PDB file of C-alpha atoms in Angstrom:
ATOM      1  CA  UNK Y   1     148.752  96.457  87.346  1.00 42.00           C
ATOM      2  CA  UNK Y   2     151.920  94.352  87.187  1.00 46.00           C
ATOM      3  CA  UNK Y   3     153.874  94.885  83.984  1.00 46.00           C
ATOM      4  CA  UNK Y   4     154.909  91.235  83.720  1.00 47.00           C
ATOM      5  CA  UNK Y   5     152.926  88.921  81.472  1.00 52.00           C
ATOM      6  CA  UNK Y   6     153.242  86.034  83.923  1.00 52.00           C
ATOM      7  CA  UNK Y   7     149.834  84.675  85.002  1.00 56.00           C
ATOM      8  CA  UNK Y   8     148.622  85.729  88.433  1.00 57.00           C
ATOM      9  CA  UNK Y   9     149.127  83.081  91.095  1.00 59.00           C
ATOM     10  CA  UNK Y  10     145.601  82.478  92.439  1.00 58.00           C
ATOM     11  CA  UNK Y  11     147.096  81.120  95.652  1.00 62.00           C
ATOM     12  CA  UNK Y  12     147.936  84.737  96.464  1.00 62.00           C
ATOM     13  CA  UNK Y  13     144.333  85.899  96.032  1.00 69.00           C
ATOM     14  CA  UNK Y  14     142.172  85.842  99.133  1.00 78.00           C
ATOM     15  CA  UNK Y  15     138.460  85.983  98.273  1.00 80.00           C
ATOM     16  CA  UNK Y  16     138.041  88.389 101.186  1.00 86.00           C
ATOM     17  CA  UNK Y  17     140.218  90.850  99.285  1.00 89.00           C
ATOM     18  CA  UNK Y  18     137.685  90.875  96.459  1.00 90.00           C
ATOM     19  CA  UNK Y  19     134.857  91.390  98.948  1.00 91.00           C
ATOM     20  CA  UNK Y  20     136.758  94.327 100.434  1.00 92.00           C
ATOM     21  CA  UNK Y  21     137.475  95.730  96.956  1.00 93.00           C
ATOM     22  CA  UNK Y  22     133.757  95.556  96.138  1.00 91.00           C
ATOM     23  CA  UNK Y  23     132.900  97.414  99.350  1.00 91.00           C
ATOM     24  CA  UNK Y  24     135.587 100.046  98.801  1.00 93.00           C
ATOM     25  CA  UNK Y  25     134.387 100.701  95.267  1.00 92.00           C
ATOM     26  CA  UNK Y  26     130.762 100.914  96.400  1.00 90.00           C
ATOM     27  CA  UNK Y  27     131.514 103.331  99.238  1.00 90.00           C
ATOM     28  CA  UNK Y  28     134.642 105.111  97.960  1.00 92.00           C
ATOM     29  CA  UNK Y  29     135.603 105.462 101.619  1.00 92.00           C
ATOM     30  CA  UNK Y  30     137.729 103.300 103.905  1.00 92.00           C
ATOM     31  CA  UNK Y  31     135.578 104.210 106.918  1.00 92.00           C
ATOM     32  CA  UNK Y  32     132.264 103.489 105.165  1.00 90.00           C
ATOM     33  CA  UNK Y  33     133.576 100.245 103.650  1.00 91.00           C
ATOM     34  CA  UNK Y  34     134.739  99.120 107.095  1.00 91.00           C
ATOM     35  CA  UNK Y  35     131.283  99.841 108.530  1.00 89.00           C
ATOM     36  CA  UNK Y  36     129.626  97.990 105.647  1.00 87.00           C
ATOM     37  CA  UNK Y  37     131.694  94.864 106.321  1.00 89.00           C
ATOM     38  CA  UNK Y  38     131.495  95.253 110.124  1.00 87.00           C
ATOM     39  CA  UNK Y  39     135.269  95.480 110.571  1.00 89.00           C
ATOM     40  CA  UNK Y  40     137.469  98.125 112.171  1.00 91.00           C
ATOM     41  CA  UNK Y  41     138.928 100.968 110.127  1.00 91.00           C
ATOM     42  CA  UNK Y  42     142.530  99.851 110.796  1.00 92.00           C
ATOM     43  CA  UNK Y  43     141.691  96.388 109.452  1.00 92.00           C
ATOM     44  CA  UNK Y  44     140.158  97.894 106.303  1.00 92.00           C
ATOM     45  CA  UNK Y  45     143.193 100.161 105.834  1.00 93.00           C
ATOM     46  CA  UNK Y  46     145.436  97.093 106.071  1.00 92.00           C
ATOM     47  CA  UNK Y  47     143.263  95.288 103.517  1.00 92.00           C
ATOM     48  CA  UNK Y  48     143.492  98.256 101.165  1.00 93.00           C
ATOM     49  CA  UNK Y  49     147.275  98.080 101.457  1.00 93.00           C
ATOM     50  CA  UNK Y  50     147.176  94.384 100.525  1.00 91.00           C
ATOM     51  CA  UNK Y  51     144.960  95.150  97.529  1.00 91.00           C
ATOM     52  CA  UNK Y  52     147.352  97.852  96.367  1.00 92.00           C
ATOM     53  CA  UNK Y  53     150.233  95.397  96.546  1.00 90.00           C
ATOM     54  CA  UNK Y  54     148.286  92.659  94.768  1.00 88.00           C
ATOM     55  CA  UNK Y  55     147.187  94.926  91.907  1.00 89.00           C
ATOM     56  CA  UNK Y  56     150.270  97.154  91.910  1.00 91.00           C
ATOM     57  CA  UNK Y  57     147.913 100.129  91.814  1.00 93.00           C
ATOM     58  CA  UNK Y  58     146.796 102.789  94.354  1.00 94.00           C
ATOM     59  CA  UNK Y  59     143.100 101.814  93.770  1.00 94.00           C
ATOM     60  CA  UNK Y  60     141.803 104.836  95.715  1.00 93.00           C
ATOM     61  CA  UNK Y  61     143.506 108.241  95.777  1.00 92.00           C
ATOM     62  CA  UNK Y  62     142.508 111.328  97.713  1.00 90.00           C
ATOM     63  CA  UNK Y  63     141.124 114.236  95.697  1.00 88.00           C
ATOM     64  CA  UNK Y  64     140.144 117.092  97.950  1.00 86.00           C
ATOM     65  CA  UNK Y  65     137.894 115.673 100.655  1.00 84.00           C
ATOM     66  CA  UNK Y  66     136.891 112.606  98.688  1.00 87.00           C
ATOM     67  CA  UNK Y  67     138.506 109.361  97.542  1.00 89.00           C
ATOM     68  CA  UNK Y  68     138.565 108.727  93.793  1.00 92.00           C
ATOM     69  CA  UNK Y  69     139.075 105.364  92.114  1.00 92.00           C
ATOM     70  CA  UNK Y  70     141.951 104.944  89.696  1.00 93.00           C
ATOM     71  CA  UNK Y  71     141.271 103.873  86.081  1.00 93.00           C
ATOM     72  CA  UNK Y  72     142.530 100.375  86.904  1.00 93.00           C
ATOM     73  CA  UNK Y  73     140.136 100.108  89.861  1.00 92.00           C
ATOM     74  CA  UNK Y  74     137.208 101.433  87.784  1.00 92.00           C
ATOM     75  CA  UNK Y  75     137.875  98.796  85.133  1.00 93.00           C
ATOM     76  CA  UNK Y  76     137.559  96.058  87.769  1.00 92.00           C
ATOM     77  CA  UNK Y  77     134.384  97.278  89.501  1.00 91.00           C
ATOM     78  CA  UNK Y  78     131.845  95.462  87.331  1.00 88.00           C
ATOM     79  CA  UNK Y  79     133.822  92.220  86.770  1.00 89.00           C
ATOM     80  CA  UNK Y  80     134.581  91.830  90.484  1.00 90.00           C
ATOM     81  CA  UNK Y  81     131.000  92.598  91.525  1.00 87.00           C
ATOM     82  CA  UNK Y  82     129.626  90.129  88.972  1.00 84.00           C
ATOM     83  CA  UNK Y  83     132.093  87.464  90.100  1.00 86.00           C
ATOM     84  CA  UNK Y  84     131.108  87.877  93.748  1.00 86.00           C
ATOM     85  CA  UNK Y  85     127.427  87.842  92.836  1.00 79.00           C
ATOM     86  CA  UNK Y  86     127.868  84.635  90.837  1.00 77.00           C
ATOM     87  CA  UNK Y  87     129.802  82.988  93.683  1.00 80.00           C
ATOM     88  CA  UNK Y  88     127.179  84.042  96.236  1.00 75.00           C
ATOM     89  CA  UNK Y  89     124.406  82.727  94.021  1.00 68.00           C
ATOM     90  CA  UNK Y  90     126.246  79.439  93.435  1.00 67.00           C
ATOM     91  CA  UNK Y  91     126.917  78.847  97.120  1.00 68.00           C
ATOM     92  CA  UNK Y  92     123.377  79.764  98.149  1.00 62.00           C
ATOM     93  CA  UNK Y  93     121.676  77.445  95.660  1.00 56.00           C
ATOM     94  CA  UNK Y  94     119.852  74.689  97.497  1.00 54.00           C
ATOM     95  CA  UNK Y  95     117.112  72.289  96.570  1.00 57.00           C
ATOM     96  CA  UNK Y  96     115.202  73.448  99.626  1.00 73.00           C
ATOM     97  CA  UNK Y  97     115.363  75.820 102.562  1.00 84.00           C
ATOM     98  CA  UNK Y  98     114.714  74.536 106.077  1.00 89.00           C
ATOM     99  CA  UNK Y  99     113.970  77.500 108.377  1.00 90.00           C
ATOM    100  CA  UNK Y 100     114.395  75.231 111.380  1.00 91.00           C
ATOM    101  CA  UNK Y 101     118.070  74.522 110.650  1.00 90.00           C
ATOM    102  CA  UNK Y 102     119.389  76.908 107.994  1.00 88.00           C
ATOM    103  CA  UNK Y 103     121.448  79.928 108.959  1.00 87.00           C
ATOM    104  CA  UNK Y 104     120.576  83.132 107.084  1.00 90.00           C
ATOM    105  CA  UNK Y 105     120.567  86.879 107.660  1.00 91.00           C
ATOM    106  CA  UNK Y 106     118.182  89.056 105.654  1.00 93.00           C
ATOM    107  CA  UNK Y 107     118.431  92.822 105.276  1.00 93.00           C
ATOM    108  CA  UNK Y 108     114.960  94.284 104.796  1.00 95.00           C
ATOM    109  CA  UNK Y 109     114.202  97.927 104.092  1.00 94.00           C
ATOM    110  CA  UNK Y 110     110.737  99.087 105.089  1.00 92.00           C
ATOM    111  CA  UNK Y 111     108.673 102.075 106.110  1.00 85.00           C
ATOM    112  CA  UNK Y 112     107.869 102.334 109.808  1.00 83.00           C
ATOM    113  CA  UNK Y 113     104.292 101.412 108.947  1.00 82.00           C
ATOM    114  CA  UNK Y 114     105.310  98.132 107.279  1.00 87.00           C
ATOM    115  CA  UNK Y 115     107.767  97.363 110.067  1.00 88.00           C
ATOM    116  CA  UNK Y 116     104.911  97.506 112.578  1.00 85.00           C
ATOM    117  CA  UNK Y 117     102.376  95.780 110.330  1.00 81.00           C
ATOM    118  CA  UNK Y 118     104.267  92.663 109.209  1.00 85.00           C
ATOM    119  CA  UNK Y 119     107.932  92.724 110.237  1.00 90.00           C
ATOM    120  CA  UNK Y 120     107.352  92.938 113.979  1.00 90.00           C
ATOM    121  CA  UNK Y 121     105.128  89.804 113.992  1.00 88.00           C
ATOM    122  CA  UNK Y 122     107.799  87.965 111.993  1.00 90.00           C
ATOM    123  CA  UNK Y 123     110.521  89.083 114.412  1.00 91.00           C
ATOM    124  CA  UNK Y 124     108.479  87.743 117.314  1.00 91.00           C
ATOM    125  CA  UNK Y 125     108.011  84.396 115.554  1.00 91.00           C
ATOM    126  CA  UNK Y 126     111.592  83.825 114.362  1.00 93.00           C
ATOM    127  CA  UNK Y 127     113.019  82.342 117.615  1.00 94.00           C
ATOM    128  CA  UNK Y 128     110.442  79.553 117.414  1.00 93.00           C
ATOM    129  CA  UNK Y 129     110.071  79.068 113.681  1.00 92.00           C
ATOM    130  CA  UNK Y 130     113.560  79.889 112.398  1.00 94.00           C
ATOM    131  CA  UNK Y 131     116.005  80.159 115.317  1.00 94.00           C
ATOM    132  CA  UNK Y 132     119.059  80.643 113.089  1.00 93.00           C
ATOM    133  CA  UNK Y 133     117.497  83.286 110.827  1.00 93.00           C
ATOM    134  CA  UNK Y 134     118.223  86.937 111.531  1.00 92.00           C
ATOM    135  CA  UNK Y 135     116.347  89.982 110.267  1.00 92.00           C
ATOM    136  CA  UNK Y 136     118.067  93.345 109.896  1.00 92.00           C
ATOM    137  CA  UNK Y 137     115.488  96.074 109.383  1.00 93.00           C
ATOM    138  CA  UNK Y 138     116.592  99.325 107.775  1.00 90.00           C
ATOM    139  CA  UNK Y 139     114.538 102.531 107.483  1.00 88.00           C
ATOM    140  CA  UNK Y 140     113.172 103.256 104.040  1.00 86.00           C
ATOM    141  CA  UNK Y 141     115.363 105.327 101.718  1.00 84.00           C
ATOM    142  CA  UNK Y 142     114.364 106.599  98.296  1.00 80.00           C
ATOM    143  CA  UNK Y 143     117.609 105.304  96.766  1.00 82.00           C
ATOM    144  CA  UNK Y 144     116.591 101.718  97.593  1.00 88.00           C
ATOM    145  CA  UNK Y 145     116.971 100.585  93.969  1.00 86.00           C
ATOM    146  CA  UNK Y 146     120.687 101.384  94.060  1.00 85.00           C
ATOM    147  CA  UNK Y 147     121.084  99.503  97.346  1.00 87.00           C
ATOM    148  CA  UNK Y 148     119.274  96.498  95.881  1.00 87.00           C
ATOM    149  CA  UNK Y 149     121.603  96.530  92.880  1.00 83.00           C
ATOM    150  CA  UNK Y 150     124.612  96.610  95.225  1.00 81.00           C
ATOM    151  CA  UNK Y 151     123.268  93.667  97.226  1.00 82.00           C
ATOM    152  CA  UNK Y 152     123.124  95.848 100.347  1.00 86.00           C
ATOM    153  CA  UNK Y 153     119.521  94.812 100.996  1.00 91.00           C
ATOM    154  CA  UNK Y 154     117.566  91.657 100.195  1.00 93.00           C
ATOM    155  CA  UNK Y 155     113.993  92.924 100.188  1.00 95.00           C
ATOM    156  CA  UNK Y 156     112.185  96.261 100.192  1.00 95.00           C
ATOM    157  CA  UNK Y 157     108.627  96.872 101.364  1.00 93.00           C
ATOM    158  CA  UNK Y 158     107.506 100.115  99.798  1.00 89.00           C
ATOM    159  CA  UNK Y 159     104.270 101.919  98.839  1.00 87.00           C
ATOM    160  CA  UNK Y 160     103.195 101.065  95.309  1.00 88.00           C
ATOM    161  CA  UNK Y 161     103.583 104.710  94.302  1.00 85.00           C
ATOM    162  CA  UNK Y 162     107.291 104.524  95.177  1.00 84.00           C
ATOM    163  CA  UNK Y 163     108.065 101.719  92.686  1.00 86.00           C
ATOM    164  CA  UNK Y 164     109.159 103.522  89.506  1.00 80.00           C
ATOM    165  CA  UNK Y 165     108.065 102.135  86.179  1.00 79.00           C
ATOM    166  CA  UNK Y 166     110.792 100.412  84.213  1.00 77.00           C
ATOM    167  CA  UNK Y 167     112.741  99.322  87.289  1.00 80.00           C
ATOM    168  CA  UNK Y 168     114.453  96.011  86.408  1.00 84.00           C
ATOM    169  CA  UNK Y 169     113.392  94.108  89.541  1.00 89.00           C
ATOM    170  CA  UNK Y 170     110.769  91.643  90.719  1.00 92.00           C
ATOM    171  CA  UNK Y 171     107.822  92.970  92.682  1.00 92.00           C
ATOM    172  CA  UNK Y 172     104.438  91.920  93.960  1.00 92.00           C
ATOM    173  CA  UNK Y 173     101.787  93.294  96.285  1.00 92.00           C
ATOM    174  CA  UNK Y 174     102.433  92.400  99.916  1.00 90.00           C
ATOM    175  CA  UNK Y 175      99.130  93.678 101.294  1.00 89.00           C
ATOM    176  CA  UNK Y 176      96.515  96.418 101.020  1.00 90.00           C
ATOM    177  CA  UNK Y 177      95.152  98.495 103.860  1.00 90.00           C
ATOM    178  CA  UNK Y 178      92.591 101.220 104.385  1.00 91.00           C
ATOM    179  CA  UNK Y 179      92.834 104.482 106.292  1.00 93.00           C
ATOM    180  CA  UNK Y 180      91.174 105.252 109.609  1.00 93.00           C
ATOM    181  CA  UNK Y 181      90.561 108.497 111.433  1.00 96.00           C
ATOM    182  CA  UNK Y 182      92.620 108.596 114.633  1.00 96.00           C
ATOM    183  CA  UNK Y 183      91.692 110.785 117.597  1.00 96.00           C
ATOM    184  CA  UNK Y 184      92.391 110.838 121.320  1.00 95.00           C
ATOM    185  CA  UNK Y 185      90.096 108.391 123.096  1.00 93.00           C
ATOM    186  CA  UNK Y 186      88.726 111.295 125.197  1.00 93.00           C
ATOM    187  CA  UNK Y 187      88.383 113.757 122.306  1.00 95.00           C
ATOM    188  CA  UNK Y 188      85.736 116.288 123.410  1.00 94.00           C
ATOM    189  CA  UNK Y 189      84.373 117.039 119.938  1.00 93.00           C
ATOM    190  CA  UNK Y 190      84.334 113.633 118.237  1.00 94.00           C
ATOM    191  CA  UNK Y 191      81.671 111.017 118.899  1.00 93.00           C
ATOM    192  CA  UNK Y 192      81.055 107.837 116.938  1.00 91.00           C
ATOM    193  CA  UNK Y 193      81.443 109.635 113.624  1.00 93.00           C
ATOM    194  CA  UNK Y 194      82.137 113.043 112.106  1.00 94.00           C
ATOM    195  CA  UNK Y 195      81.188 114.817 108.894  1.00 96.00           C
ATOM    196  CA  UNK Y 196      83.523 116.082 106.208  1.00 96.00           C
ATOM    197  CA  UNK Y 197      82.793 119.622 107.406  1.00 96.00           C
ATOM    198  CA  UNK Y 198      83.802 118.726 110.976  1.00 96.00           C
ATOM    199  CA  UNK Y 199      86.890 116.975 109.630  1.00 96.00           C
ATOM    200  CA  UNK Y 200      87.944 120.192 107.881  1.00 96.00           C
ATOM    201  CA  UNK Y 201      87.261 122.372 110.946  1.00 96.00           C
ATOM    202  CA  UNK Y 202      89.112 120.337 113.592  1.00 97.00           C
ATOM    203  CA  UNK Y 203      92.867 120.856 114.109  1.00 97.00           C
ATOM    204  CA  UNK Y 204      94.667 118.384 111.862  1.00 97.00           C
ATOM    205  CA  UNK Y 205      97.964 116.508 112.052  1.00 96.00           C
ATOM    206  CA  UNK Y 206      99.419 115.857 108.595  1.00 93.00           C
ATOM    207  CA  UNK Y 207     101.710 112.843 108.229  1.00 88.00           C
ATOM    208  CA  UNK Y 208     104.787 113.243 106.050  1.00 84.00           C
ATOM    209  CA  UNK Y 209     107.046 110.173 106.129  1.00 73.00           C
ATOM    210  CA  UNK Y 210     110.560 110.610 104.767  1.00 64.00           C
ATOM    211  CA  UNK Y 211     109.897 114.292 103.958  1.00 67.00           C
ATOM    212  CA  UNK Y 212     107.133 113.450 101.483  1.00 72.00           C
ATOM    213  CA  UNK Y 213     103.353 113.669 101.864  1.00 76.00           C
ATOM    214  CA  UNK Y 214     101.638 110.453 102.904  1.00 81.00           C
ATOM    215  CA  UNK Y 215      99.305 108.883 100.346  1.00 84.00           C
ATOM    216  CA  UNK Y 216      96.281 109.953 102.408  1.00 88.00           C
ATOM    217  CA  UNK Y 217      97.354 113.598 102.202  1.00 90.00           C
ATOM    218  CA  UNK Y 218      97.687 113.397  98.412  1.00 90.00           C
ATOM    219  CA  UNK Y 219      94.263 111.778  98.150  1.00 90.00           C
ATOM    220  CA  UNK Y 220      92.657 114.466 100.299  1.00 93.00           C
ATOM    221  CA  UNK Y 221      94.193 117.106  98.043  1.00 93.00           C
ATOM    222  CA  UNK Y 222      92.791 115.341  94.972  1.00 92.00           C
ATOM    223  CA  UNK Y 223      89.344 115.317  96.600  1.00 94.00           C
ATOM    224  CA  UNK Y 224      89.658 119.009  97.385  1.00 95.00           C
ATOM    225  CA  UNK Y 225      89.088 118.482 101.120  1.00 96.00           C
ATOM    226  CA  UNK Y 226      90.676 121.294 103.149  1.00 95.00           C
ATOM    227  CA  UNK Y 227      92.418 120.660 106.473  1.00 95.00           C
ATOM    228  CA  UNK Y 228      93.314 122.920 109.382  1.00 96.00           C
ATOM    229  CA  UNK Y 229      96.885 121.656 109.539  1.00 95.00           C
ATOM    230  CA  UNK Y 230      98.568 122.537 112.830  1.00 95.00           C
ATOM    231  CA  UNK Y 231     101.265 119.835 112.951  1.00 93.00           C
ATOM    232  CA  UNK Y 232     103.219 117.914 110.301  1.00 92.00           C
ATOM    233  CA  UNK Y 233     105.214 114.889 111.449  1.00 90.00           C
ATOM    234  CA  UNK Y 234     106.062 111.221 110.810  1.00 84.00           C
ATOM    235  CA  UNK Y 235     104.135 108.007 111.518  1.00 80.00           C
ATOM    236  CA  UNK Y 236     106.289 107.255 114.537  1.00 81.00           C
ATOM    237  CA  UNK Y 237     105.574 110.512 116.363  1.00 87.00           C
ATOM    238  CA  UNK Y 238     101.980 111.121 115.280  1.00 88.00           C
ATOM    239  CA  UNK Y 239     100.257 108.885 117.900  1.00 88.00           C
ATOM    240  CA  UNK Y 240     102.050 110.594 120.777  1.00 90.00           C
ATOM    241  CA  UNK Y 241     101.136 114.067 119.523  1.00 93.00           C
ATOM    242  CA  UNK Y 242      97.482 113.130 119.077  1.00 93.00           C
ATOM    243  CA  UNK Y 243      97.118 111.896 122.650  1.00 92.00           C
ATOM    244  CA  UNK Y 244      95.508 114.440 125.007  1.00 93.00           C
ATOM    245  CA  UNK Y 245      94.826 116.970 122.207  1.00 95.00           C
ATOM    246  CA  UNK Y 246      92.013 117.941 119.829  1.00 96.00           C
ATOM    247  CA  UNK Y 247      94.149 116.950 116.848  1.00 97.00           C
ATOM    248  CA  UNK Y 248      92.865 114.401 114.345  1.00 96.00           C
ATOM    249  CA  UNK Y 249      94.734 112.503 111.621  1.00 96.00           C
ATOM    250  CA  UNK Y 250      94.461 109.662 109.103  1.00 95.00           C
ATOM    251  CA  UNK Y 251      96.601 106.530 109.566  1.00 91.00           C
ATOM    252  CA  UNK Y 252      96.574 103.034 108.032  1.00 90.00           C
ATOM    253  CA  UNK Y 253      94.184 100.771 109.920  1.00 90.00           C
ATOM    254  CA  UNK Y 254      96.708  98.034 110.743  1.00 87.00           C
ATOM    255  CA  UNK Y 255      99.211 100.546 112.099  1.00 86.00           C
ATOM    256  CA  UNK Y 256      96.463 102.219 114.130  1.00 88.00           C
ATOM    257  CA  UNK Y 257      95.174  98.988 115.636  1.00 88.00           C
ATOM    258  CA  UNK Y 258      98.658  97.903 116.664  1.00 85.00           C
ATOM    259  CA  UNK Y 259      99.519 101.143 118.468  1.00 86.00           C
ATOM    260  CA  UNK Y 260      96.092 102.384 119.668  1.00 89.00           C
ATOM    261  CA  UNK Y 261      96.026 100.514 123.033  1.00 88.00           C
ATOM    262  CA  UNK Y 262      99.459 101.805 124.019  1.00 87.00           C
ATOM    263  CA  UNK Y 263      98.913 105.379 122.859  1.00 89.00           C
ATOM    264  CA  UNK Y 264      95.322 105.990 123.953  1.00 92.00           C
ATOM    265  CA  UNK Y 265      93.913 106.502 120.470  1.00 93.00           C
ATOM    266  CA  UNK Y 266      90.438 105.839 119.146  1.00 95.00           C
ATOM    267  CA  UNK Y 267      89.875 104.812 115.523  1.00 95.00           C
ATOM    268  CA  UNK Y 268      86.843 105.774 113.437  1.00 95.00           C
ATOM    269  CA  UNK Y 269      85.791 105.382 109.846  1.00 95.00           C
ATOM    270  CA  UNK Y 270      86.803 108.531 107.947  1.00 96.00           C
ATOM    271  CA  UNK Y 271      83.987 110.705 106.624  1.00 96.00           C
ATOM    272  CA  UNK Y 272      85.226 110.391 103.042  1.00 94.00           C
ATOM    273  CA  UNK Y 273      86.020 107.471 100.722  1.00 91.00           C
ATOM    274  CA  UNK Y 274      89.732 107.011 100.228  1.00 91.00           C
ATOM    275  CA  UNK Y 275      91.490 104.483  97.946  1.00 88.00           C
ATOM    276  CA  UNK Y 276      93.227 101.665  99.784  1.00 90.00           C
ATOM    277  CA  UNK Y 277      96.996 101.804 100.174  1.00 87.00           C
ATOM    278  CA  UNK Y 278      99.075  99.012  98.630  1.00 90.00           C
ATOM    279  CA  UNK Y 279     102.501  98.031  99.947  1.00 90.00           C
ATOM    280  CA  UNK Y 280     104.793  96.211  97.507  1.00 92.00           C
ATOM    281  CA  UNK Y 281     107.651  93.766  98.029  1.00 94.00           C
ATOM    282  CA  UNK Y 282     110.606  94.472  95.720  1.00 94.00           C
ATOM    283  CA  UNK Y 283     113.679  92.295  95.180  1.00 95.00           C
ATOM    284  CA  UNK Y 284     116.325  91.588  92.543  1.00 91.00           C
ATOM    285  CA  UNK Y 285     115.720  89.075  89.767  1.00 89.00           C
ATOM    286  CA  UNK Y 286     118.709  86.967  90.763  1.00 85.00           C
ATOM    287  CA  UNK Y 287     117.001  86.224  94.113  1.00 89.00           C
ATOM    288  CA  UNK Y 288     113.663  85.299  92.568  1.00 89.00           C
ATOM    289  CA  UNK Y 289     114.294  81.528  92.573  1.00 85.00           C
ATOM    290  CA  UNK Y 290     116.334  81.415  95.771  1.00 88.00           C
ATOM    291  CA  UNK Y 291     114.476  79.066  98.181  1.00 90.00           C
ATOM    292  CA  UNK Y 292     115.434  81.056 101.277  1.00 91.00           C
ATOM    293  CA  UNK Y 293     114.295  84.319  99.736  1.00 93.00           C
ATOM    294  CA  UNK Y 294     111.055  82.705  98.581  1.00 93.00           C
ATOM    295  CA  UNK Y 295     110.496  81.531 102.168  1.00 94.00           C
ATOM    296  CA  UNK Y 296     110.922  85.101 103.431  1.00 94.00           C
ATOM    297  CA  UNK Y 297     108.396  86.440 100.925  1.00 94.00           C
ATOM    298  CA  UNK Y 298     105.963  83.692 101.846  1.00 93.00           C
ATOM    299  CA  UNK Y 299     106.243  84.627 105.518  1.00 92.00           C
ATOM    300  CA  UNK Y 300     105.576  88.265 104.616  1.00 90.00           C
ATOM    301  CA  UNK Y 301     102.343  87.203 102.935  1.00 89.00           C
ATOM    302  CA  UNK Y 302     101.427  85.000 105.897  1.00 88.00           C
ATOM    303  CA  UNK Y 303     101.732  87.791 108.443  1.00 86.00           C
ATOM    304  CA  UNK Y 304     100.050  90.256 106.118  1.00 85.00           C
ATOM    305  CA  UNK Y 305      97.065  87.887 105.867  1.00 83.00           C
ATOM    306  CA  UNK Y 306      97.049  87.395 109.645  1.00 80.00           C
ATOM    307  CA  UNK Y 307      97.418  91.018 110.747  1.00 74.00           C
ATOM    308  CA  UNK Y 308      96.306  93.202 107.848  1.00 75.00           C
ATOM    309  CA  UNK Y 309      92.628  92.370 107.864  1.00 59.00           C
ATOM    310  CA  UNK Y 310      90.128  93.373 105.245  1.00 54.00           C
ATOM    311  CA  UNK Y 311      89.738  93.413 101.486  1.00 52.00           C
ATOM    312  CA  UNK Y 312      89.505  96.558  99.384  1.00 53.00           C
ATOM    313  CA  UNK Y 313      86.084  97.140  97.841  1.00 48.00           C
ATOM    314  CA  UNK Y 314      85.621  96.153  94.214  1.00 48.00           C
ATOM    315  CA  UNK Y 315      85.603  99.021  91.704  1.00 45.00           C
ATOM    316  CA  UNK Y 316      82.174 100.370  90.928  1.00 40.00           C
ATOM    317  CA  UNK Y 317      80.599  98.953  87.766  1.00 42.00           C
ATOM    318  CA  UNK Y 318      80.659 101.120  84.699  1.00 37.00           C
TER     319      UNK Y 318
END
């Protein structure tokens, strides 16, 4: 930092420099920060040089293969991030949000299942309902809480089991869905229904999104129902591997109904009772009262009601 005690001339401070500083501190990489802000690496390198001159400090120094922040830079991380967050919140405050005229870009993180269930219908509707609203959909990542805190995403749609207790965020159920048995429409051994014994004897495709067992697989394990697992894959690939084979699998009903006509699948009621899956919406507390964010959550509920049909059975009495 400058050694002089003279006050800093704010006319020299470009707000974009603070935005770049925030990105550089979050990524600790010029290349990654440039990608985050959608600028070229040479432009970000030039901005870093301007920051170094402004603060009279190297900010980032190379240590082996990584970039490490200087003590001065570390001391500014939280104040700068809070300042930018406060400015963003101040500028985005409105008495109302008009989807027909307002410009807004939302970053939404979701599983492939949720993207098909509710985000695709919203994407199809946006040109008519909100022509100036853009939706950037990112694949689900387990470190979503950190990305929320960094304001890298606006909303996460995640299975209820993936919302850790004690997380300082807002959340609510987006929708619930049941599981269906999916087989090839010409499956030679499956008629209108199958028994649990037949389920255990047929070749099985286990679904493991994001390198973790799907909820249905965990529930089957809890019920002690064995499977003849021959393939383990993700939601996206499962329908194409089922087609033309004797494989069977369990998939959420809404996902199955959306992709069955295109992939030649047939859906049946499973031969066992499985708890319904619940997908949650998660967002930061500072966005809770934002009218535009509230509109997005409302649209999520709307499309969930329209496309995720059904209501989970009430718990048994006693």
